[in-house]
N, CA and C of each residue as an Amber inpcrd file, in Angstrom:
protein
   519
  -3.1650000   3.3880000   0.9240000  -3.3760000   4.1920000  -0.2610000
  -2.2440000   3.9060000  -1.2340000  -2.6250000   3.6650000  -2.4880000
  -1.5850000   3.5350000  -3.5020000  -1.1840000   4.9420000  -3.9470000
   0.0860000   5.1090000  -4.2140000   0.5990000   6.4040000  -4.6630000
  -0.1100000   6.8730000  -5.9320000  -0.0060000   8.1590000  -6.2030000
  -0.5660000   8.7280000  -7.4270000   0.2610000   8.3540000  -8.6470000
  -0.2230000   8.7440000  -9.8130000   0.4520000   8.4040000 -11.0640000
   1.7030000   9.2450000 -11.2760000   2.6340000   8.6390000 -12.0130000
   3.8780000   9.3380000 -12.3500000   3.8570000   9.8470000 -13.7790000
   2.9980000   9.2820000 -14.6040000   2.9990000   9.6230000 -16.0130000
   4.0680000   8.8610000 -16.7790000   4.7500000   7.9470000 -16.1030000
   5.8120000   7.1410000 -16.7110000   5.3060000   5.7080000 -16.7980000
   5.6170000   5.0340000 -17.9040000   5.2360000   3.6310000 -18.0550000
   5.7700000   2.8300000 -16.8800000   4.9380000   1.9340000 -16.3580000
   5.2750000   1.1370000 -15.1710000   6.6140000   0.4200000 -15.3200000
   6.9250000  -0.0620000 -16.4980000   8.1730000  -0.8000000 -16.7100000
   9.3960000   0.1130000 -16.7070000   9.1820000   1.4190000 -16.8080000
  10.2960000   2.3620000 -16.8510000  10.4450000   3.1660000 -15.5630000
   9.5350000   2.9780000 -14.6060000   9.6010000   3.7390000 -13.3590000
  10.8330000   3.3660000 -12.5520000  11.3790000   4.3550000 -11.9090000
  12.4950000   4.1750000 -10.9880000  12.0180000   4.5500000  -9.5930000
  12.7490000   4.1330000  -8.5510000  12.3710000   4.5680000  -7.2020000
  12.2760000   6.0910000  -7.0710000  13.0310000   6.8020000  -7.9050000
  13.0490000   8.2640000  -7.8210000  12.0070000   8.9330000  -8.7190000
  11.1620000   8.1590000  -9.3980000  10.1580000   8.7500000 -10.2880000
   9.1420000   9.5500000  -9.4820000   8.9930000  10.8540000  -9.8080000
   8.0550000  11.6980000  -9.0560000   6.6290000  11.5820000  -9.5920000
   5.6910000  12.0930000  -8.8250000   4.3000000  12.1520000  -9.2680000
   4.1530000  13.1770000 -10.3870000   3.2220000  12.9110000 -11.2800000
   2.8430000  13.9130000 -12.2720000   1.9000000  14.9060000 -11.5880000
   1.5850000  16.0140000 -12.2850000   0.6200000  16.9640000 -11.7100000
  -0.7280000  16.2880000 -11.4920000  -1.1350000  15.4540000 -12.4510000
  -2.4050000  14.7280000 -12.2970000  -2.3230000  13.7620000 -11.1190000
  -1.1650000  13.1410000 -10.9240000  -0.9680000  12.2460000  -9.7830000
  -1.1400000  12.9790000  -8.4620000  -0.5770000  14.1820000  -8.3790000
  -0.7220000  14.9960000  -7.1620000  -2.1860000  15.3480000  -6.9170000
  -2.8750000  15.7710000  -7.9750000  -4.2880000  16.1590000  -7.8410000
  -5.1520000  14.9740000  -7.4010000  -4.8960000  13.8000000  -7.9800000
  -5.7220000  12.6370000  -7.6420000  -5.4930000  12.1870000  -6.2000000
  -4.2550000  12.2870000  -5.7130000  -3.9840000  11.9540000  -4.3060000
  -4.7460000  12.9140000  -3.3970000  -4.6580000  14.2020000  -3.6840000
  -5.3650000  15.1860000  -2.8550000  -6.8750000  14.9460000  -2.8740000
  -7.4320000  14.6420000  -4.0480000  -8.8820000  14.3570000  -4.1350000
  -9.2510000  13.1630000  -3.2610000  -8.4720000  12.0910000  -3.3620000
  -8.7870000  10.8880000  -2.5760000  -8.6800000  11.1520000  -1.0820000
  -7.6280000  11.8330000  -0.6730000  -7.4370000  12.1160000   0.7570000
  -8.5580000  13.0160000   1.2680000  -8.8720000  14.0720000   0.5190000
  -9.9050000  15.0110000   0.9580000 -11.2930000  14.3740000   0.9840000
 -11.5620000  13.4800000   0.0510000 -12.8940000  12.8750000  -0.0270000
 -13.0480000  11.6670000   0.8970000 -12.0120000  10.8380000   1.0000000
 -12.1620000   9.5450000   1.6680000 -11.6150000   9.4820000   3.0930000
 -10.7450000  10.4070000   3.4740000 -10.0550000  10.2450000   4.7580000
 -10.3170000  11.2920000   5.8370000 -11.0680000  12.3490000   5.5940000
 -11.1640000  13.3820000   6.6360000 -11.7970000  12.9240000   7.9420000
 -12.6590000  11.9250000   7.9150000 -13.3310000  11.4620000   9.1350000
 -12.7490000  10.1640000   9.6810000 -11.5850000   9.7690000   9.2050000
 -10.9870000   8.4990000   9.6190000 -10.0970000   8.6210000  10.8570000
  -9.8770000   9.8130000  11.3560000  -9.0550000  10.0360000  12.5480000
  -7.6740000   9.3740000  12.4120000  -7.0040000   9.6640000  11.3020000
  -5.6720000   9.1180000  11.0280000  -4.6750000   9.7110000  12.0210000
  -3.9560000   8.8370000  12.7280000  -2.9620000   9.2650000  13.7210000
  -1.5300000   9.1140000  13.2190000  -1.3380000   8.2330000  12.2190000
   0.0030000   7.9800000  11.6950000  -0.0820000   7.8300000  10.1820000
   0.9610000   8.2970000   9.5170000   1.1360000   8.0350000   8.0930000
   2.4790000   7.3380000   7.9540000   2.4580000   6.1600000   7.3560000
   3.6810000   5.3860000   7.1420000   3.7870000   5.1450000   5.6410000
   4.9580000   5.4360000   5.0810000   5.1040000   5.4080000   3.6340000
   6.3400000   4.6520000   3.1810000   6.2430000   4.1190000   1.9850000
   7.4220000   3.6370000   1.2740000   8.3530000   4.8320000   1.0670000
   9.6660000   4.6080000   1.0580000  10.5900000   5.7150000   0.8110000
  10.7210000   6.0740000  -0.6690000  10.1090000   5.3030000  -1.5720000
  10.1910000   5.6260000  -2.9970000   9.4720000   6.9500000  -3.2390000
  10.0190000   7.7540000  -4.1150000   9.5860000   9.1430000  -4.2970000
   8.0840000   9.2890000  -4.5130000   7.4770000   8.4740000  -5.3570000
   6.0510000   8.6440000  -5.6580000   5.1730000   8.3630000  -4.4430000
   5.5370000   7.3860000  -3.6360000   4.7830000   7.1010000  -2.4090000
   5.0660000   8.1730000  -1.3590000   6.3200000   8.5930000  -1.2980000
   6.7200000   9.6410000  -0.3460000   5.9560000  10.9410000  -0.6350000
   5.9040000  11.3350000  -1.9130000   5.1560000  12.5410000  -2.2800000
   3.6740000  12.3910000  -1.9310000   3.1230000  11.2210000  -2.1850000
   1.7110000  10.9750000  -1.8550000   1.4810000  11.1150000  -0.3550000
   2.4040000  10.5880000   0.4480000   2.2960000  10.6970000   1.9090000
   2.3910000  12.1520000   2.3560000   3.2780000  12.9030000   1.7400000
   3.4250000  14.3150000   2.1100000   2.1830000  15.1180000   1.7300000
   1.5660000  14.7950000   0.6090000   0.3080000  15.4540000   0.2400000
  -0.7890000  15.1080000   1.2420000  -0.8800000  13.8430000   1.6210000
  -1.8610000  13.4300000   2.6350000  -1.5860000  14.1450000   3.9480000
  -0.3210000  14.2720000   4.2820000   0.0880000  14.9530000   5.5090000
  -0.4000000  16.3990000   5.5310000  -0.3450000  17.0590000   4.3790000
  -0.7720000  18.4620000   4.3160000  -2.2690000  18.6140000   4.5830000
  -3.0440000  17.5850000   4.2950000  -4.4920000  17.6110000   4.5320000
  -4.8230000  17.1320000   5.9420000  -4.1390000  16.0740000   6.3800000
  -4.4800000  15.4150000   7.6440000  -3.6980000  15.9350000   8.8450000
  -2.7010000  16.7760000   8.6060000  -1.8570000  17.3410000   9.6790000
  -1.1950000  16.2550000  10.5230000  -0.6550000  15.2540000   9.8380000
   0.0760000  14.1650000  10.4870000   1.4130000  14.0390000   9.7680000
   2.4960000  13.9910000  10.5230000   3.8270000  13.8970000   9.9220000
   4.1110000  12.4440000   9.5360000   4.4620000  12.2000000   8.2680000
   4.7190000  10.8200000   7.8460000   6.0870000  10.3050000   8.2870000
   6.1710000   8.9930000   8.4130000   7.4560000   8.3110000   8.6000000
   7.6370000   7.4020000   7.3860000   8.8930000   7.1060000   7.0810000
   9.2000000   6.3430000   5.8740000   9.8220000   5.0180000   6.2610000
   9.2560000   3.9600000   5.7160000   9.5930000   2.5940000   6.1190000
  10.0860000   1.8070000   4.9030000  11.3540000   1.4030000   4.9500000
  11.9640000   0.6790000   3.8330000  11.1980000  -0.6060000   3.4880000
  10.6170000  -1.2500000   4.4770000   9.8860000  -2.4970000   4.2490000
   8.6710000  -2.3500000   3.3510000   8.2410000  -1.1060000   3.0940000
   7.0930000  -0.8650000   2.2220000   7.5100000  -0.5670000   0.7810000
   8.7910000  -0.7540000   0.4630000   9.2770000  -0.4920000  -0.8940000
   8.5690000  -1.3860000  -1.9000000   8.5410000  -0.9110000  -3.1340000
   7.8700000  -1.6470000  -4.2170000   8.4680000  -3.0270000  -4.3980000
   7.6260000  -3.9350000  -4.8350000   8.0280000  -5.3080000  -5.1260000
   7.7020000  -5.5520000  -6.5950000   8.6680000  -6.0060000  -7.3650000
   8.4080000  -6.3240000  -8.7690000   7.8030000  -7.7140000  -8.8700000
   6.5270000  -7.7660000  -9.1910000   5.8310000  -9.0340000  -9.3940000
   5.1400000  -8.9920000 -10.7450000   5.0690000 -10.1320000 -11.3820000
   4.3250000 -10.2670000 -12.6280000   4.8070000  -9.3140000 -13.7120000
   6.0880000  -8.9770000 -13.6890000   6.6130000  -8.0800000 -14.7090000
   6.6230000  -8.7830000 -16.0640000   6.9450000 -10.0700000 -16.0520000
   6.9860000 -10.8390000 -17.2920000   5.6480000 -11.5460000 -17.4850000
   5.6550000 -12.6110000 -18.2260000   4.4370000 -13.3800000 -18.4860000
   3.8870000 -13.9330000 -17.1800000   2.6970000 -13.4930000 -16.8110000
   2.1360000 -13.9010000 -15.5220000   1.7200000 -15.3640000 -15.4830000
   1.7100000 -16.0400000 -16.6180000   1.3880000 -17.4620000 -16.6270000
   2.6360000 -18.3360000 -16.5850000   3.7930000 -17.7170000 -16.6000000
   5.0690000 -18.4270000 -16.5440000   5.2150000 -19.0630000 -15.1610000
   5.4590000 -20.3780000 -15.1330000   5.5490000 -21.1040000 -13.8600000
   6.6550000 -20.5400000 -12.9690000   7.7980000 -20.1690000 -13.5530000
   8.8880000 -19.5870000 -12.7640000   8.4570000 -18.2630000 -12.1450000
   7.6720000 -17.4970000 -12.8820000   7.1800000 -16.2150000 -12.3720000
   6.2320000 -16.4460000 -11.1910000   5.3610000 -17.4340000 -11.2980000
   4.4380000 -17.7540000 -10.2010000   5.2250000 -18.1800000  -8.9650000
   6.2600000 -18.9810000  -9.1510000   7.1120000 -19.3840000  -8.0250000
   7.8090000 -18.1800000  -7.4120000   8.2560000 -17.2420000  -8.2420000
   8.8970000 -16.0220000  -7.7490000   7.9220000 -15.2350000  -6.8680000
   6.6870000 -15.1240000  -7.3240000   5.6640000 -14.4000000  -6.5660000
   5.4630000 -15.0490000  -5.2040000   5.3560000 -16.3630000  -5.1700000
   5.1650000 -17.0770000  -3.9010000   6.3400000 -16.8290000  -2.9620000
   7.5550000 -16.8490000  -3.4800000   8.7400000 -16.6030000  -2.6480000
   8.7480000 -15.1820000  -2.1010000   8.3990000 -14.2160000  -2.9530000
   8.3740000 -12.8210000  -2.4990000   7.3080000 -12.6320000  -1.4260000
   6.1400000 -13.2180000  -1.6280000   5.0700000 -13.1100000  -0.6320000
   5.5210000 -13.7200000   0.6950000   6.1630000 -14.8760000   0.6320000
   6.6620000 -15.5180000   1.8550000   7.7140000 -14.6540000   2.5360000
   8.5440000 -13.9920000   1.7520000   9.6030000 -13.1370000   2.3020000
   9.0090000 -11.8730000   2.9370000   7.9620000 -11.3280000   2.3360000
   7.3590000 -10.0880000   2.8350000   6.4800000 -10.3170000   4.0640000
   5.9630000 -11.5110000   4.2680000   5.0570000 -11.7750000   5.3940000
   5.6800000 -11.4160000   6.7420000   6.9270000 -11.8260000   7.0570000
   7.5140000 -11.4310000   8.3410000   7.7480000  -9.9200000   8.4410000
   8.0520000  -9.2850000   7.3040000   8.2320000  -7.8300000   7.2970000
   6.9060000  -7.1600000   7.6280000   5.8160000  -7.6910000   7.0790000
   4.4900000  -7.1510000   7.3740000   4.1440000  -7.3280000   8.8470000
   4.4460000  -8.4920000   9.4220000   4.1700000  -8.7150000  10.8400000
   4.9610000  -7.7360000  11.7010000   6.2330000  -7.5300000  11.3630000
   7.0600000  -6.5660000  12.1000000   6.4770000  -5.1610000  11.9660000
   6.0220000  -4.8160000  10.7680000   5.3880000  -3.5300000  10.5280000
   4.1610000  -3.3750000  11.4250000   3.3110000  -4.3960000  11.4600000
   2.1030000  -4.3460000  12.2870000   2.4500000  -4.2430000  13.7660000
   3.4410000  -5.0200000  14.2120000   3.8630000  -4.9530000  15.6180000
   4.3420000  -3.5490000  15.9800000   5.0260000  -2.9040000  15.0590000
   5.5730000  -1.5690000  15.3100000   4.4930000  -0.4960000  15.2910000
   3.6430000  -0.5160000  14.2740000   2.7440000   0.6100000  14.0520000
   1.3280000   0.4260000  14.5800000   0.9270000  -0.7940000  14.9010000
  -0.4310000  -1.0030000  15.4090000  -0.4980000  -1.1990000  16.9130000
   0.6300000  -1.0760000  17.5920000   0.6200000  -1.3420000  19.0320000
  -0.3070000  -0.3980000  19.7900000  -0.4950000   0.8180000  19.2840000
  -1.4000000   1.7660000  19.9350000  -2.8250000   1.6720000  19.3950000
  -3.0470000   0.7950000  18.4270000  -4.3440000   0.6090000  17.7780000
  -4.8940000   1.9050000  17.1900000  -3.9760000   2.7250000  16.6760000
  -4.3720000   3.9570000  16.0010000  -4.7390000   3.6690000  14.5520000
  -5.4860000   4.5900000  13.9650000  -5.7550000   4.5090000  12.5330000
  -4.5190000   4.9870000  11.7870000  -4.0770000   4.1830000  10.8340000
  -2.8400000   4.4460000  10.1050000  -3.1470000   4.5450000   8.6180000
  -2.5460000   5.5260000   7.9640000  -2.5690000   5.5920000   6.5100000
  -1.2280000   5.0690000   6.0210000  -1.2700000   4.0490000   5.1840000
  -0.0610000   3.5060000   4.5710000  -0.0410000   3.9930000   3.1290000
   1.0330000   4.6730000   2.7570000   1.2180000   5.1200000   1.3800000
   2.2340000   4.1910000   0.7380000   1.7610000   3.3840000  -0.2070000
   2.6410000   2.3440000  -0.7430000   2.3200000   2.0840000  -2.2110000
   2.6880000   0.9140000  -2.6550000   2.6070000   0.5090000  -4.0500000
   1.5780000  -0.6110000  -4.1960000   1.0830000  -0.7960000  -5.4040000
   0.0460000  -1.7920000  -5.6420000   0.3890000  -3.1800000  -5.1430000
   1.6060000  -3.6370000  -5.4120000   1.9670000  -4.9890000  -4.9810000
   2.1500000  -5.0950000  -3.4740000   2.5370000  -4.0210000  -2.8260000
   2.6190000  -4.0360000  -1.3570000   1.2080000  -4.1660000  -0.7810000
   0.2610000  -3.4670000  -1.3720000  -1.1300000  -3.5820000  -0.9290000
  -1.6300000  -5.0120000  -1.1510000  -1.2320000  -5.6170000  -2.2570000
  -1.6050000  -7.0160000  -2.5060000  -1.0230000  -7.9430000  -1.4410000
   0.1960000  -7.6640000  -0.9770000   0.7900000  -8.4670000   0.1040000
  -0.0620000  -8.3420000   1.3640000  -0.5070000  -7.1310000   1.6960000
  -1.3900000  -6.9390000   2.8490000  -2.6440000  -7.8030000   2.6950000
  -3.2540000  -7.7840000   1.5100000  -4.4730000  -8.5650000   1.2750000
  -4.2020000 -10.0600000   1.3810000  -3.0660000 -10.4930000   0.8570000
  -2.6930000 -11.9110000   0.8960000  -2.4650000 -12.3770000   2.3340000
  -1.6670000 -11.6200000   3.0720000  -1.2830000 -12.0400000   4.4220000
  -2.4190000 -11.8350000   5.4250000  -3.0550000 -10.6810000   5.4020000
  -4.0430000 -10.3590000   6.4360000  -5.4270000 -10.9510000   6.1790000
  -5.7910000 -11.0920000   4.9150000  -7.1250000 -11.6100000   4.6060000
  -7.0970000 -13.0420000   4.0930000  -5.9010000 -13.5560000   3.8690000
  -5.7810000 -14.9320000   3.4130000  -6.1330000 -15.1310000   1.9520000
  -6.1360000 -14.0590000   1.1750000  -6.4130000 -14.1920000  -0.2510000
  -5.3180000 -15.0260000  -0.9020000  -5.6960000 -15.8570000  -1.8480000
  -4.7070000 -16.6610000  -2.5700000  -3.9070000 -15.7590000  -3.5090000
  -2.7810000 -16.2790000  -3.9820000  -1.9710000 -15.5150000  -4.9300000
  -2.7620000 -15.2000000  -6.1950000  -3.5600000 -16.1480000  -6.6630000
  -4.3760000 -15.8850000  -7.8530000  -5.4040000 -14.7940000  -7.5930000
  -5.9710000 -14.7760000  -6.3870000  -6.9450000 -13.7330000  -6.0610000
  -6.2850000 -12.3590000  -6.0470000  -5.1510000 -12.2220000  -5.3620000
  -4.5290000 -10.8940000  -5.2840000  -3.9740000 -10.4690000  -6.6300000
  -3.5510000 -11.4300000  -7.4140000  -3.0300000 -11.1210000  -8.7420000
  -4.1060000 -10.4940000  -9.6180000  -5.3440000 -10.9010000  -9.4220000
  -6.4390000 -10.3960000 -10.2370000  -7.0440000  -9.0880000  -9.7570000
  -6.5500000  -8.5430000  -8.6600000  -7.1170000  -7.3090000  -8.1110000
  -6.3800000  -6.1040000  -8.6790000  -7.1360000  -5.2140000  -9.3230000
  -6.5530000  -3.9540000  -9.7780000  -6.4970000  -2.9960000  -8.5990000
  -5.3550000  -2.3890000  -8.4130000  -5.1950000  -1.3660000  -7.3810000
  -4.8960000  -0.0650000  -8.1220000  -5.8830000   0.8020000  -8.2250000
  -5.7280000   2.0390000  -8.9860000  -4.8170000   3.0270000  -8.2700000
  -4.1670000   3.8740000  -9.0620000  -3.3590000   4.9350000  -8.4740000
  -4.2480000   5.8600000  -7.6580000  -3.7400000   6.2990000  -6.5170000
  -4.4220000   7.2030000  -5.5830000  -5.6780000   6.5860000  -4.9780000
  -5.7980000   5.2660000  -5.0520000  -6.9600000   4.6130000  -4.4430000
  -6.6810000   4.2930000  -2.9780000  -7.7580000   4.1930000  -2.2260000
  -7.6670000   3.8790000  -0.8020000  -8.3440000   2.5320000  -0.5650000
  -7.6400000   1.6670000   0.1310000  -8.1730000   0.3820000   0.5720000
  -8.1490000   0.4060000   2.0890000  -9.2550000   0.0720000   2.7140000
  -9.3500000   0.1620000   4.1730000  -9.5120000  -1.2240000   4.7880000
  -8.5820000  -1.5640000   5.6680000  -8.6310000  -2.8120000   6.4260000
  -8.7630000  -2.4830000   7.9020000  -9.6040000  -3.2100000   8.6060000
  -9.6470000  -3.1400000  10.0690000  -8.8190000  -4.3060000  10.5740000
  -7.7730000  -3.9990000  11.3240000  -6.8340000  -5.0300000  11.7730000
  -6.8170000  -5.0610000  13.2950000  -6.9770000  -6.2510000  13.8520000
  -6.9120000  -6.4520000  15.2970000  -5.9300000  -7.5700000  15.5990000
  -5.3020000  -7.4860000  16.7670000  -4.4160000  -8.5600000  17.2040000
  -5.1060000  -9.2910000  18.3440000  -5.2760000 -10.6010000  18.1640000
  -5.9180000 -11.4160000  19.1890000  -5.1180000 -12.7010000  19.3450000
  -4.7560000 -13.0100000  20.5680000  -3.9730000 -14.2130000  20.8630000
  -2.6860000 -14.2680000  20.0420000  -2.0760000 -13.1010000  19.8430000
  -0.8070000 -13.0290000  19.1260000  -0.9210000 -13.0740000  17.6140000
  -2.1410000 -13.2010000  17.0970000  -2.3380000 -13.2670000  15.6510000
  -3.1080000 -12.0420000  15.1700000  -2.7620000 -11.5900000  13.9820000
  -3.4860000 -10.4700000  13.3870000  -4.6650000 -10.9960000  12.5820000
  -5.7970000 -10.3510000  12.7800000  -6.9990000 -10.6770000  12.0300000
  -7.4790000  -9.3750000  11.3820000  -7.9720000  -9.4960000  10.1800000
  -8.3940000  -8.2950000   9.4660000  -9.7140000  -8.5320000   8.7570000
 -10.4140000  -7.4370000   8.5550000 -11.5990000  -7.4680000   7.7020000
 -11.4610000  -6.3210000   6.7020000 -11.9810000  -6.5410000   5.5310000
 -11.9100000  -5.5490000   4.4660000 -13.1130000  -4.6260000   4.5740000
 -12.8470000  -3.3610000   4.8190000 -13.9250000  -2.3610000   4.8840000
 -14.2860000  -1.9040000   3.4670000 -13.2690000  -1.5740000   2.6740000
 -13.4840000  -1.2710000   1.2600000 -12.1720000  -1.4010000   0.5110000
 -12.3010000  -1.5750000  -0.8020000 -11.1600000  -1.8470000  -1.6680000
 -11.1350000  -0.8710000  -2.8330000  -9.9930000  -0.2340000  -3.0330000
  -9.7310000   0.4880000  -4.2760000 -10.6820000   1.6660000  -4.5210000
 -11.0010000   2.4310000  -3.4980000 -11.8560000   3.6140000  -3.6830000
 -10.9950000   4.8030000  -4.0980000 -11.5090000   5.5570000  -5.0450000
 -10.7980000   6.7290000  -5.5510000 -11.6750000   7.9500000  -5.3260000
 -11.0460000   9.0540000  -4.9460000 -11.7830000  10.2860000  -4.6660000
 -12.1940000  11.0390000  -5.9050000
C-alpha cells in the first residue's frame, strides 16, 4: 500500500511530513474496502512519517501491530528530467542497490508465508514490481502508484528464488 497524501508538493516532502486529513481518510477507505478479507498477519512499514501513519491506521482496522523497516524508506527517482541519461543511470543503480535489500526483506518477512501489508512509497513499490515481476525500468517508470492505493502480489519461494504474480495494481478504496 502506498501511503496517503500529505498535502505537500512531492518535491518539498520531508521524511517527517505527516498525512493530511484527506490522506488519513483515503488510507482508512482503502484498508476497510480492500483488505478485510486478506487475512493480514503482518504490517511492515517504512519509518517515514507518512508511511508510518498509514501503517498505524491500517493497524487500527486490521488489529495487527506494525513493524518499521528502514529498507523500505523512500527512494528519490526521476526527480529531475526523466529523459536525462544520467538520471536513467541513477535509477538503474538505485534499483540494483535495492534488490538485495528486497531479498533480505522477503527472507525475513515471508518465511512463514503469511499475508503481509507493506506500507511504503511509490518508488519502493516500483522496486518490488521491477525485482519480483521482472518489469523493465521503463515499464515501472510509467506506472502511476496513487496515494492510499493497494497493489497485491502473490510471492512464493521455489528453489531459493522468489517468484511473484500480480493479483492487482493500484486499487483505491
